[in-house]
Coordinates of C-alpha atoms in Angstrom, one line a residue:
M1 CA -31.4 -12.4 -33.4
S2 CA -28.6 -14.6 -32.2
L3 CA -25.3 -13.2 -30.9
T4 CA -21.9 -14.6 -31.4
D5 CA -19.8 -15.9 -28.5
Q6 CA -17.5 -12.9 -28.7
K7 CA -20.4 -10.5 -28.5
I8 CA -21.9 -12.4 -25.5
S9 CA -18.6 -12.3 -23.7
E10 CA -18.3 -8.6 -24.3
L11 CA -21.8 -8.0 -23.1
K12 CA -21.1 -10.0 -19.9
Q13 CA -18.0 -8.0 -19.3
I14 CA -19.9 -4.7 -19.7
I15 CA -22.6 -5.9 -17.3
H16 CA -20.0 -7.0 -14.8
N17 CA -18.2 -3.6 -14.9
Q18 CA -21.5 -1.8 -14.5
L19 CA -22.5 -3.9 -11.5
S20 CA -19.1 -3.5 -9.9
H21 CA -19.3 0.3 -10.4
M22 CA -22.7 0.4 -8.6
D23 CA -21.4 -1.9 -5.9
V24 CA -24.6 -4.1 -6.3
Q25 CA -23.3 -7.0 -4.3
G26 CA -22.5 -4.9 -1.3
R27 CA -25.9 -3.2 -1.3
I28 CA -27.6 -6.6 -1.6
K29 CA -25.7 -8.0 1.4
T30 CA -26.6 -4.9 3.4
I31 CA -30.3 -5.1 2.6
I32 CA -30.5 -8.8 3.3
S33 CA -28.6 -8.4 6.6
E34 CA -30.9 -5.5 7.7
T35 CA -34.0 -7.5 6.6
L36 CA -33.1 -10.6 8.5
H37 CA -32.2 -8.6 11.6
D38 CA -35.3 -6.3 11.7
E39 CA -38.1 -8.2 10.1
F40 CA -37.3 -11.9 10.6
P41 CA -35.4 -12.1 14.0
G42 CA -34.8 -15.7 15.2
R43 CA -36.2 -17.5 12.0
T44 CA -33.5 -17.0 9.4
S45 CA -33.8 -20.5 8.0
Q46 CA -37.6 -20.0 7.4
V47 CA -37.2 -16.9 5.1
S48 CA -38.0 -17.8 1.5
E49 CA -36.2 -16.5 -1.6
Q50 CA -39.4 -14.7 -2.8
E51 CA -39.6 -12.7 0.4
L52 CA -36.0 -11.5 0.1
L53 CA -36.7 -10.5 -3.6
D54 CA -39.7 -8.5 -2.4
R55 CA -37.7 -6.7 0.1
L56 CA -35.1 -5.8 -2.5
K57 CA -37.8 -4.3 -4.8
Q58 CA -39.2 -2.3 -1.9
R59 CA -35.8 -0.8 -1.1
G60 CA -35.6 0.4 -4.8
L61 CA -32.5 -1.6 -5.7
L62 CA -34.0 -3.0 -8.9
D63 CA -35.2 0.5 -9.9
D64 CA -31.7 1.9 -9.5
I65 CA -30.2 -0.8 -11.7
M66 CA -32.8 -0.2 -14.4
Q67 CA -32.2 3.5 -14.4
Q68 CA -28.6 3.0 -15.2
I69 CA -29.6 1.1 -18.4
Q70 CA -30.7 3.4 -21.2
F71 CA -32.5 2.1 -24.2
E72 CA -32.7 4.2 -27.4
S73 CA -34.5 3.4 -30.6
I74 CA -32.5 3.7 -33.8
G75 CA -35.0 6.0 -35.4
S76 CA -35.5 8.2 -32.3
V77 CA -32.6 10.6 -33.2
Q78 CA -34.1 13.5 -35.1
H79 CA -31.9 15.9 -37.0
P80 CA -32.8 19.6 -37.0
A81 CA -34.2 21.1 -40.1
T82 CA -31.6 23.2 -41.8
H83 CA -34.1 25.7 -43.1
F84 CA -35.5 26.5 -39.7
V85 CA -33.9 29.4 -37.7
D86 CA -34.0 28.7 -34.0
Q87 CA -34.0 31.9 -32.1
G88 CA -33.0 30.0 -28.9
L89 CA -29.5 29.3 -30.1
S90 CA -30.3 25.7 -31.0
S91 CA -27.3 25.8 -33.3
Q92 CA -25.0 25.6 -30.3
Q93 CA -26.7 22.6 -28.7
Q94 CA -24.5 19.6 -28.7
H95 CA -26.0 16.2 -29.5
T96 CA -25.0 13.2 -27.4
R97 CA -22.4 11.1 -29.1
K98 CA -22.0 7.4 -28.4
T99 CA -18.6 5.7 -28.5
N100 CA -17.8 2.0 -28.3
I101 CA -16.1 1.0 -25.1
D102 CA -13.6 -1.8 -25.4
P103 CA -14.1 -4.2 -22.4
N104 CA -10.6 -5.5 -22.9
R105 CA -9.0 -2.2 -21.9
R106 CA -8.9 -0.4 -18.6
H107 CA -10.5 3.0 -18.2
L108 CA -10.0 5.8 -15.7
L109 CA -13.4 7.1 -14.4
L110 CA -12.8 10.7 -13.5
T111 CA -15.6 12.5 -11.7
I112 CA -15.4 16.3 -11.0
K113 CA -17.9 16.9 -8.3
Y114 CA -17.6 20.6 -7.4
G115 CA -15.3 23.5 -7.0
K116 CA -14.4 25.5 -4.0
A117 CA -12.6 28.8 -3.2
F118 CA -12.9 30.4 -6.6
L119 CA -12.7 33.8 -4.8
E120 CA -12.3 35.9 -7.9
H121 CA -16.0 35.2 -8.6
I122 CA -17.3 36.0 -5.1
G123 CA -19.5 38.8 -6.6
D124 CA -21.1 36.5 -9.1
S125 CA -24.7 35.7 -8.2
E126 CA -27.1 33.0 -9.3
P127 CA -28.4 33.8 -12.8
L128 CA -32.1 34.5 -13.1
P129 CA -34.2 32.5 -15.6
G130 CA -33.3 33.6 -19.1
Q131 CA -30.4 35.7 -17.9
V132 CA -27.1 35.4 -19.8
T133 CA -24.1 35.2 -17.4
S134 CA -20.5 34.1 -17.4
Y135 CA -19.8 30.4 -17.2
F136 CA -17.0 27.9 -16.6
T137 CA -16.0 25.1 -18.9
I138 CA -13.6 22.3 -18.0
H139 CA -11.5 20.8 -20.8
I140 CA -9.7 17.5 -20.3
Y141 CA -6.9 16.0 -22.4
F142 CA -5.4 12.6 -21.7
R143 CA -3.5 10.3 -24.1
N144 CA -4.9 11.6 -27.4
Q145 CA -8.4 12.0 -25.9
R146 CA -10.2 15.3 -25.5
F147 CA -13.3 16.1 -23.5
R148 CA -15.3 19.1 -22.5
S149 CA -17.8 19.7 -19.7
R150 CA -21.1 21.4 -20.0
P151 CA -21.2 25.2 -19.1
V152 CA -21.6 25.9 -15.4
P153 CA -22.4 29.4 -14.1
C154 CA -19.4 31.2 -12.5
A155 CA -19.6 31.0 -8.7
V156 CA -17.4 30.7 -5.7
E157 CA -18.4 27.0 -5.4
P158 CA -19.4 25.9 -9.0
Q159 CA -21.3 22.6 -9.2
F160 CA -19.7 20.8 -12.1
D161 CA -20.9 17.3 -11.4
E162 CA -19.2 15.8 -14.5
T163 CA -17.9 12.3 -15.2
F164 CA -15.4 11.4 -17.9
L165 CA -14.3 7.9 -19.0
L166 CA -10.6 8.0 -20.1
E167 CA -9.1 5.0 -21.8
V168 CA -5.7 3.8 -20.5
H169 CA -3.6 1.7 -22.8
K170 CA 0.0 1.4 -24.2
D171 CA 0.8 2.4 -27.7
A172 CA 3.4 -0.3 -28.3
A173 CA 2.8 -3.0 -30.8
G174 CA 1.0 -6.0 -29.4
D175 CA -0.3 -4.2 -26.3
A176 CA -3.5 -2.8 -27.9
A177 CA -5.5 -6.0 -27.5
R178 CA -4.3 -6.8 -24.0
M179 CA -5.7 -5.3 -20.8
A180 CA -3.0 -3.3 -19.0
D181 CA -1.9 -4.7 -15.7
S182 CA -0.7 -2.6 -12.7
T183 CA 2.9 -2.7 -13.7
T184 CA 2.0 -1.4 -17.2
L185 CA -0.2 1.3 -15.8
L186 CA 2.5 2.5 -13.5
S187 CA 4.7 3.1 -16.5
V188 CA 2.1 5.4 -18.2
A189 CA 3.6 8.8 -17.3
D190 CA 1.0 10.9 -19.1
P191 CA -0.9 13.2 -16.6
V192 CA -4.5 14.4 -17.1
H193 CA -4.4 18.0 -18.3
L194 CA -7.2 20.0 -16.8
V195 CA -8.0 23.5 -18.2
I196 CA -10.8 25.7 -16.9
I197 CA -12.0 28.5 -19.2
R198 CA -14.3 31.3 -18.3
T199 CA -16.6 32.7 -21.0
D200 CA -18.2 36.1 -20.6
P201 CA -21.6 37.1 -22.0
T202 CA -19.8 38.9 -24.8
G203 CA -18.0 35.7 -25.8
E204 CA -14.6 36.7 -24.5
T205 CA -12.7 33.8 -23.0
T206 CA -10.3 33.9 -20.0
L207 CA -7.9 31.2 -18.9
I208 CA -8.6 30.5 -15.2
T209 CA -6.2 27.6 -14.6
S210 CA -4.1 24.9 -16.3
H211 CA -3.3 21.9 -14.2
F212 CA -1.5 18.6 -14.8
F213 CA -3.2 16.0 -12.5
E214 CA -1.2 12.9 -11.6
W215 CA -3.6 10.0 -11.5
R216 CA -1.3 7.0 -10.7
P217 CA -1.7 7.2 -6.9
V218 CA -5.2 5.5 -7.5
L219 CA -3.2 2.2 -8.1
A220 CA -2.3 2.1 -4.5
C221 CA -5.8 2.8 -3.1
E222 CA -8.3 0.2 -1.9
N223 CA -10.5 -1.1 -4.8
N224 CA -8.6 1.4 -7.0
K225 CA -10.8 4.3 -5.8
M226 CA -9.5 7.6 -4.7
A227 CA -11.2 10.9 -3.6
T228 CA -8.9 13.9 -3.5
S229 CA -8.9 17.7 -3.5
V230 CA -6.8 19.4 -6.2
E231 CA -5.5 22.9 -5.6
L232 CA -5.5 24.9 -8.9
K233 CA -3.0 27.6 -9.5
G234 CA -3.4 30.7 -11.6
T235 CA -1.5 31.4 -14.9
G236 CA 1.3 33.6 -15.9
S237 CA 2.3 36.1 -13.3
E238 CA -0.3 34.5 -10.9
S239 CA 1.1 31.0 -11.2
K240 CA 1.9 31.0 -7.5
V241 CA -1.6 32.1 -6.4
T242 CA -4.4 29.7 -5.8
A243 CA -7.3 30.0 -8.3
G244 CA -9.6 27.4 -6.7
V245 CA -10.0 23.8 -5.5
L246 CA -11.6 20.9 -7.3
E247 CA -13.0 17.9 -5.6
L248 CA -12.3 14.8 -7.7
H249 CA -13.2 11.1 -7.5
V250 CA -10.9 8.8 -9.5
E251 CA -11.6 5.1 -10.1
L252 CA -9.9 2.5 -12.2
V253 CA -12.4 0.4 -14.2
P254 CA -12.2 -2.6 -14.0
K255 CA -10.1 -2.6 -10.9
S256 CA -6.7 -4.3 -10.9
S257 CA -6.2 -7.6 -9.0
Q258 CA -2.6 -6.6 -8.3
T259 CA -2.0 -4.1 -5.6
I260 CA 0.9 -1.7 -5.7
G261 CA 2.2 -0.1 -2.6
Q262 CA 2.3 3.7 -2.1
E263 CA 6.1 3.6 -1.6
I264 CA 6.5 2.0 -5.1
I265 CA 4.5 4.8 -6.7
S266 CA 6.4 7.5 -4.9
A267 CA 9.7 5.9 -5.9
Q268 CA 8.5 5.8 -9.6
L269 CA 7.5 9.4 -9.6
K270 CA 10.7 10.5 -7.9
L271 CA 12.7 8.5 -10.4
E272 CA 10.9 10.1 -13.4
R273 CA 11.5 13.6 -11.9
S274 CA 15.2 13.0 -11.3
R275 CA 15.7 11.7 -14.9
Q276 CA 13.9 14.7 -16.3
A277 CA 16.0 17.1 -14.1
E278 CA 19.2 15.4 -15.2
R279 CA 18.3 15.7 -18.9
E280 CA 17.5 19.3 -18.5
R281 CA 20.7 20.0 -16.6
L282 CA 22.8 18.3 -19.3
F283 CA 21.0 20.2 -22.0
L284 CA 21.5 23.5 -20.2
V285 CA 25.3 22.8 -19.8
Y286 CA 25.5 22.1 -23.6
A287 CA 23.4 25.2 -24.5
K288 CA 25.7 27.5 -22.4
Q289 CA 28.7 26.2 -24.2
W290 CA 26.9 26.6 -27.5
W291 CA 26.0 30.2 -26.7
K292 CA 29.6 31.0 -25.9
E293 CA 30.8 29.6 -29.2
Y294 CA 28.1 31.6 -31.0
L295 CA 29.3 34.9 -29.4
Q296 CA 32.9 34.1 -30.5
I297 CA 31.8 34.2 -34.1
R298 CA 30.8 37.9 -34.0
P299 CA 30.4 40.1 -30.9
T300 CA 27.3 41.7 -32.3
H301 CA 25.4 38.4 -32.0
Q302 CA 24.6 39.2 -28.4
E303 CA 22.1 41.8 -29.8
R304 CA 20.1 39.2 -31.8
L305 CA 16.9 37.5 -30.9
I306 CA 18.1 34.0 -30.0
K307 CA 15.3 32.1 -28.1
I308 CA 16.9 29.0 -26.8
F309 CA 15.2 29.4 -23.4
S310 CA 14.9 33.0 -22.3
P311 CA 11.6 34.7 -22.2
V312 CA 13.3 37.9 -23.2
A313 CA 15.9 38.6 -25.9
L314 CA 19.5 37.9 -25.0
R315 CA 20.6 41.5 -25.3
S316 CA 22.2 42.3 -22.0
K317 CA 26.0 42.2 -22.2
N318 CA 26.5 41.6 -18.4
K319 CA 23.6 39.3 -17.8
I320 CA 23.9 36.7 -20.5
I321 CA 24.3 33.8 -18.0
R322 CA 21.3 35.0 -16.0
H323 CA 19.1 35.0 -19.1
L324 CA 20.4 31.5 -20.0
L325 CA 19.4 30.2 -16.6
S326 CA 16.0 31.9 -17.0
V327 CA 14.3 29.1 -19.0
L328 CA 11.3 29.8 -21.2
Q329 CA 8.0 29.3 -19.2
D330 CA 4.5 28.2 -20.2
E331 CA 1.3 29.4 -18.6
N332 CA 1.9 27.2 -15.6
G333 CA 5.4 28.6 -14.9
Y334 CA 7.1 25.4 -16.0
N335 CA 10.6 25.7 -17.6
R336 CA 10.7 24.5 -21.1
P337 CA 13.0 24.9 -24.2
T338 CA 11.4 26.4 -27.3
C339 CA 11.6 23.2 -29.4
S340 CA 9.4 21.3 -26.9
F341 CA 6.3 23.4 -27.8
L342 CA 5.7 21.9 -31.3
K343 CA 5.5 18.4 -32.8
P344 CA 4.2 17.2 -36.2
L345 CA 0.4 17.5 -35.9
R346 CA -1.9 15.6 -38.3
A347 CA -5.4 17.0 -38.7
G348 CA -6.9 13.9 -40.3
R349 CA -9.7 14.8 -42.7
L350 CA -10.5 18.1 -40.9
L351 CA -7.9 20.0 -42.9
D352 CA -7.1 18.8 -46.5
T353 CA -4.3 21.1 -47.5
A354 CA -1.6 23.3 -45.9
R355 CA -3.5 26.4 -47.1
Q356 CA -6.6 25.3 -45.2
A357 CA -4.3 24.8 -42.1
A358 CA -3.1 28.4 -42.5
R359 CA -6.7 29.6 -42.8
F360 CA -7.7 27.7 -39.7
V361 CA -4.9 29.1 -37.6
S362 CA -5.6 32.7 -38.8
L363 CA -9.2 32.4 -37.5
L364 CA -8.1 31.9 -33.9
H365 CA -8.2 35.2 -32.0
H366 CA -5.0 37.1 -31.5
E367 CA -4.4 38.5 -28.0
K368 CA -1.2 39.8 -26.5
T369 CA -0.4 38.8 -23.0
Q370 CA -0.2 41.7 -20.6
T371 CA 1.3 42.0 -17.1
L372 CA -0.8 42.5 -14.0
G373 CA -2.0 46.1 -14.2
G374 CA -1.5 46.5 -17.9
G375 CA 2.3 46.8 -18.1
D376 CA 4.6 45.8 -20.9
K377 CA 4.1 42.7 -23.0
V378 CA 5.1 39.4 -21.3
E379 CA 6.4 36.6 -23.4
Q380 CA 4.4 33.6 -22.2
W381 CA 4.1 30.5 -24.5
S382 CA 1.1 28.3 -23.9
N383 CA 0.6 24.6 -24.1
M384 CA -1.1 23.6 -27.3
H385 CA -4.1 22.2 -25.4
T386 CA -4.6 25.4 -23.5
F387 CA -4.3 27.5 -26.7
L388 CA -7.0 25.4 -28.5
C389 CA -9.3 25.4 -25.5
R390 CA -9.2 29.2 -25.0
N391 CA -9.4 29.8 -28.8
R392 CA -7.1 32.8 -28.5
G393 CA -3.4 33.5 -27.9
D394 CA -0.3 35.5 -28.9
T395 CA 1.7 35.4 -32.1
E396 CA 4.0 32.7 -30.7
D397 CA 1.1 30.4 -30.1
H398 CA -0.3 30.9 -33.6
A399 CA 3.1 30.3 -35.2
V400 CA 3.8 27.1 -33.2
L401 CA 0.4 25.7 -34.2
L402 CA 0.8 26.5 -37.8
C403 CA 4.3 25.1 -37.9
S404 CA 3.1 21.9 -36.3
L405 CA 0.3 21.5 -38.9
L406 CA 2.7 22.1 -41.7
L407 CA 5.1 19.5 -40.3
G408 CA 2.2 17.1 -40.2
F409 CA 1.7 17.7 -44.0
G410 CA 5.3 16.7 -44.6
L411 CA 6.7 20.2 -45.2
D412 CA 10.1 21.3 -44.0
A413 CA 8.8 24.0 -41.7
Y414 CA 10.4 26.2 -39.0
V415 CA 9.2 28.9 -36.6
C416 CA 11.1 32.2 -37.2
V417 CA 11.8 34.6 -34.3
G418 CA 12.5 38.2 -35.2
T419 CA 11.0 41.6 -35.6
K420 CA 8.5 43.3 -37.8
A421 CA 8.9 46.5 -39.8
K422 CA 8.2 48.7 -36.7
G423 CA 10.7 46.8 -34.6
S424 CA 8.2 44.8 -32.5
L425 CA 8.9 41.2 -31.6
H426 CA 7.2 38.7 -33.9
C427 CA 7.0 35.0 -34.9
W428 CA 6.1 33.5 -38.2
V429 CA 6.7 30.3 -40.1
V430 CA 9.0 29.5 -43.0
T431 CA 9.0 26.5 -45.2
I432 CA 11.9 25.4 -47.4
T433 CA 11.3 23.1 -50.4
V434 CA 13.8 20.6 -51.9
S435 CA 14.5 23.0 -54.7
G436 CA 15.3 25.8 -52.3
V437 CA 12.1 27.9 -52.6
V438 CA 11.6 29.8 -49.3
M439 CA 8.0 30.6 -48.3
F440 CA 7.0 32.8 -45.4
W441 CA 3.6 32.0 -43.7
E442 CA 2.0 34.7 -41.6
S443 CA 0.0 32.8 -38.9
L444 CA -2.2 35.7 -37.9
N445 CA -3.9 36.2 -41.3
G446 CA -2.9 33.2 -43.5
H447 CA -0.9 35.3 -46.0
R448 CA 2.1 33.8 -47.8
F449 CA 5.2 35.5 -49.2
I450 CA 8.0 34.1 -51.4
H451 CA 11.4 35.2 -50.2
Q452 CA 14.3 35.9 -52.5
A453 CA 17.5 37.0 -50.8
I454 CA 19.0 40.3 -52.0
D455 CA 22.7 40.7 -52.6
P456 CA 23.7 43.8 -50.5
N457 CA 26.4 44.6 -53.2
D458 CA 23.8 44.9 -55.9
P459 CA 22.7 48.4 -57.1
P460 CA 19.7 50.0 -55.4
M461 CA 16.3 48.5 -56.4
D462 CA 13.2 50.2 -57.5
K463 CA 10.8 50.7 -54.6
R464 CA 8.1 48.8 -56.4
K465 CA 10.3 45.7 -56.4
H466 CA 10.9 45.7 -52.6
A467 CA 9.5 42.7 -50.7
K468 CA 5.9 43.0 -49.5
Y469 CA 6.3 40.9 -46.3
P470 CA 6.4 42.9 -43.0
Y471 CA 9.4 41.2 -41.5
K472 CA 12.5 43.2 -40.7
T473 CA 15.0 40.9 -38.9
V474 CA 15.3 37.2 -38.1
G475 CA 17.4 35.9 -35.2
C476 CA 16.7 32.2 -35.2
V477 CA 14.6 29.4 -36.6
F478 CA 13.6 26.1 -35.0
N479 CA 11.2 23.2 -35.1
H480 CA 10.7 20.0 -32.9
E481 CA 14.2 18.6 -33.7
A482 CA 16.4 21.5 -35.0
F483 CA 17.5 24.9 -33.8
Y484 CA 19.5 27.3 -36.0
A485 CA 20.8 30.8 -35.0
N486 CA 21.4 33.4 -37.7
S487 CA 25.2 34.0 -37.9
Q488 CA 25.2 36.0 -41.1
P489 CA 26.8 39.5 -41.0
S490 CA 23.3 41.1 -41.1
D491 CA 20.1 39.7 -39.6
A492 CA 17.9 41.7 -42.0
V493 CA 15.4 39.4 -43.6
E494 CA 15.9 40.9 -47.1
V495 CA 19.6 39.8 -47.3
C496 CA 19.2 36.6 -45.3
V497 CA 19.9 33.3 -47.1
F498 CA 17.8 30.5 -45.7
N499 CA 20.3 27.7 -46.5
L500 CA 20.2 26.1 -43.0
Q501 CA 22.9 23.5 -43.9
D502 CA 25.4 26.3 -44.5
E503 CA 27.4 26.4 -41.3
S504 CA 28.9 29.8 -42.2
R505 CA 25.4 31.4 -42.2
W506 CA 23.6 29.4 -39.5
K507 CA 24.9 27.8 -36.3
G508 CA 22.9 24.8 -35.4
M509 CA 22.5 22.9 -32.2
S510 CA 23.1 19.2 -31.9
H511 CA 20.0 17.2 -32.9
D512 CA 20.8 14.6 -30.3
A513 CA 20.9 17.3 -27.5
I514 CA 17.5 18.6 -28.7
R515 CA 16.1 15.1 -29.0
S516 CA 17.1 14.3 -25.4
V517 CA 14.7 16.8 -24.0
C518 CA 12.2 17.3 -26.8
G519 CA 12.1 13.9 -28.5
M520 CA 9.2 11.4 -28.5
G521 CA 11.0 9.0 -26.2
S522 CA 12.0 11.6 -23.6
G523 CA 8.5 11.7 -22.0
T524 CA 9.2 15.1 -20.6
W525 CA 6.4 17.0 -22.2
P526 CA 2.9 15.9 -23.2
P527 CA 2.2 15.3 -26.9
L528 CA 0.1 17.7 -28.9
P529 CA -3.7 17.2 -28.6
P530 CA -5.7 16.2 -31.7
L531 CA -8.0 18.6 -33.5
C532 CA -11.7 18.0 -32.9
A533 CA -14.5 18.5 -35.4
S534 CA -16.8 21.4 -34.9
S535 CA -20.0 20.6 -33.0
V536 CA -21.8 23.6 -34.5
D537 CA -24.3 23.1 -37.4
S538 CA -23.0 25.5 -40.0
S539 CA -26.4 25.8 -41.8
L540 CA -28.2 26.8 -38.6
V541 CA -25.5 29.2 -37.7
S542 CA -25.4 30.9 -41.1
N543 CA -29.2 31.2 -41.1
D544 CA -29.2 32.6 -37.6
L545 CA -26.5 35.1 -38.5
E546 CA -28.4 36.2 -41.6
Q547 CA -31.5 36.9 -39.6
Q548 CA -29.6 38.9 -37.0
L549 CA -28.0 41.0 -39.7
R550 CA -31.4 41.6 -41.3
V551 CA -32.8 42.8 -38.0
L552 CA -29.9 45.2 -37.5
V553 CA -30.2 46.6 -41.1
V554 CA -34.0 47.1 -40.7
E555 CA -33.6 48.9 -37.4
H556 CA -30.9 51.2 -38.9
R557 CA -33.0 52.0 -41.9
Q558 CA -36.1 52.7 -39.8
N559 CA -34.1 55.2 -37.8
Q560 CA -33.3 56.9 -41.1
G561 CA -37.0 56.9 -42.1
L562 CA -36.6 54.3 -44.8
T563 CA -38.4 51.0 -45.5
T564 CA -36.7 47.8 -46.2
V565 CA -37.8 45.0 -48.6
W566 CA -35.7 41.8 -48.9
D567 CA -35.3 39.8 -52.2
D568 CA -34.8 36.2 -51.2
Q569 CA -34.1 35.1 -54.8
L570 CA -31.3 37.7 -55.1
S571 CA -30.0 36.6 -51.7
Y572 CA -29.7 33.0 -52.9
L573 CA -28.0 34.0 -56.2
L574 CA -25.3 36.0 -54.3
T575 CA -24.2 32.8 -52.6
P576 CA -21.5 32.0 -55.3
A577 CA -19.9 35.4 -54.6
L578 CA -19.6 34.6 -50.9
S579 CA -18.2 31.1 -51.7
A580 CA -15.7 32.8 -54.0
Y581 CA -14.4 35.0 -51.2
E582 CA -13.9 32.0 -48.9
T583 CA -12.3 29.9 -51.7
E584 CA -9.8 32.7 -52.4
R585 CA -8.8 32.9 -48.7
I586 CA -8.4 29.1 -48.4
T587 CA -6.7 28.2 -51.7
G588 CA -5.0 31.5 -52.5
T589 CA -6.4 31.3 -56.0
S590 CA -7.4 34.8 -57.2
I591 CA -11.0 34.8 -58.1
S592 CA -12.7 38.0 -59.3
S593 CA -15.6 38.4 -56.9
L594 CA -16.7 41.5 -58.8
L595 CA -17.1 39.4 -61.9
H596 CA -19.3 37.0 -59.9
C597 CA -21.5 39.8 -58.7
V598 CA -21.9 41.2 -62.3
L599 CA -22.9 37.8 -63.6
V600 CA -25.4 37.3 -60.8
L601 CA -27.0 40.7 -61.4
L602 CA -27.2 40.0 -65.2
A603 CA -28.9 36.7 -64.4
C604 CA -31.5 38.6 -62.4
L605 CA -32.4 40.9 -65.3

């Protein structure tokens, strides 16, 4: 089969990159020099080419090159049978995926060799064969690319030994087909986000660290190769404590012919930090003035839940300015305004409707953040990548993710900050249609509620007509480009009118001010990561779950002195009932599952 000239050039480029990565030329020079010095002293001109090739084969150079080249037959990939239940958790095994590598773009070869000083796991020992133990997983996010390492047993010095190939390119029009030079790479300000998750044998996940790694110093290194140690910090209240150290090796592939001095990179990083600090300072000055104007409307506004920055409600009368200077923090302890946590997020073909998005978010585990020692609740908002990697978070994380997905579907969505019926702090999502229909979305369970404001001057209502939603008060609403504080006489949800353009009811912040620190062009905060398809085979998982449930039922009935007989035909016929349950939760369409069961039982008679 003949190849086109373009394919031949691409193949040559890939081979050249692979040989450069292995440093084949340097190894050949070393072997030839040692051979001429040790085996052929004084007769260099009499050594034949065949003799040198024989010495290269004896040294194993050709074998090393051939081991780097993997051949795979098209028909060698075997898909598991969906009717076979693998008791060895084969449903969780991930199959190797191959992706096309564009030789016209530069890539960042990131190798995580091992970890050191993970002192919290000093008591963890090496697992015995077949023993289930806690393990580490490293998650990486860089410029819309997500990767995950294989599980590594928890230890003081975990041996990760993982390599990731990250593509570096500019998103501007016309730059996609052109290899980025050193100047262009220097302007790419996106860091590599490293997240380490610990998973216990029970399936509970714990966030160990979240670190933003600055990779651009590799541009100033010789041959664009850099070996470095990264100190990882803890999260939340332990953000100043070292959680461990990672040994990294970073390489730019292919290497750049243009060398950038270390002083230029340092000046670029310093300039970016100064610009970010200046934008935040100007936004803080504006927000302080905005807050003063908000308090002048009504003195009782200081008791409302207005989350511009503060990790706690702005309730203190004498410490308002201190709270304003206390900017909202993420899991790394970085200061961030609330609007910077969400952006429109498109799920592609993974989620087809907004109802499916609400169902997806509700399936993520809810866990309240506690202080060290189990104190009161700490309000800590997580980066979206961290929240998705851990697969659990607080109510704010769920609301931000759901609002981002709804914004991606083109809805006018906002995150509401207020209280629930029992007075506890809570966040949920509200969408407002063009016709003025207000819909509440509960991110923890996927429920929806239509809101209709009640006129407080109307006569008392029948208790059966009261709203069914659990929300009591609302202090503010916001999304990625707007922030509105509730300035109505009462902050009760029942009497609140969600006409955000009415300045007599809602005091909004300047869109330009919000865009200066949260906009796409600001470059202050990393964009939201994309959603990834599940790597689990649903058929294998469902069959495995059914077998485990059968075993538990049989054991329970045996303890009661009963025998158990399973009817496989009836089990299959009950499948439509289970599908009806899931369809009802996803679409919201009320389907009588009892009617399905009756019809199935009648069909069995």
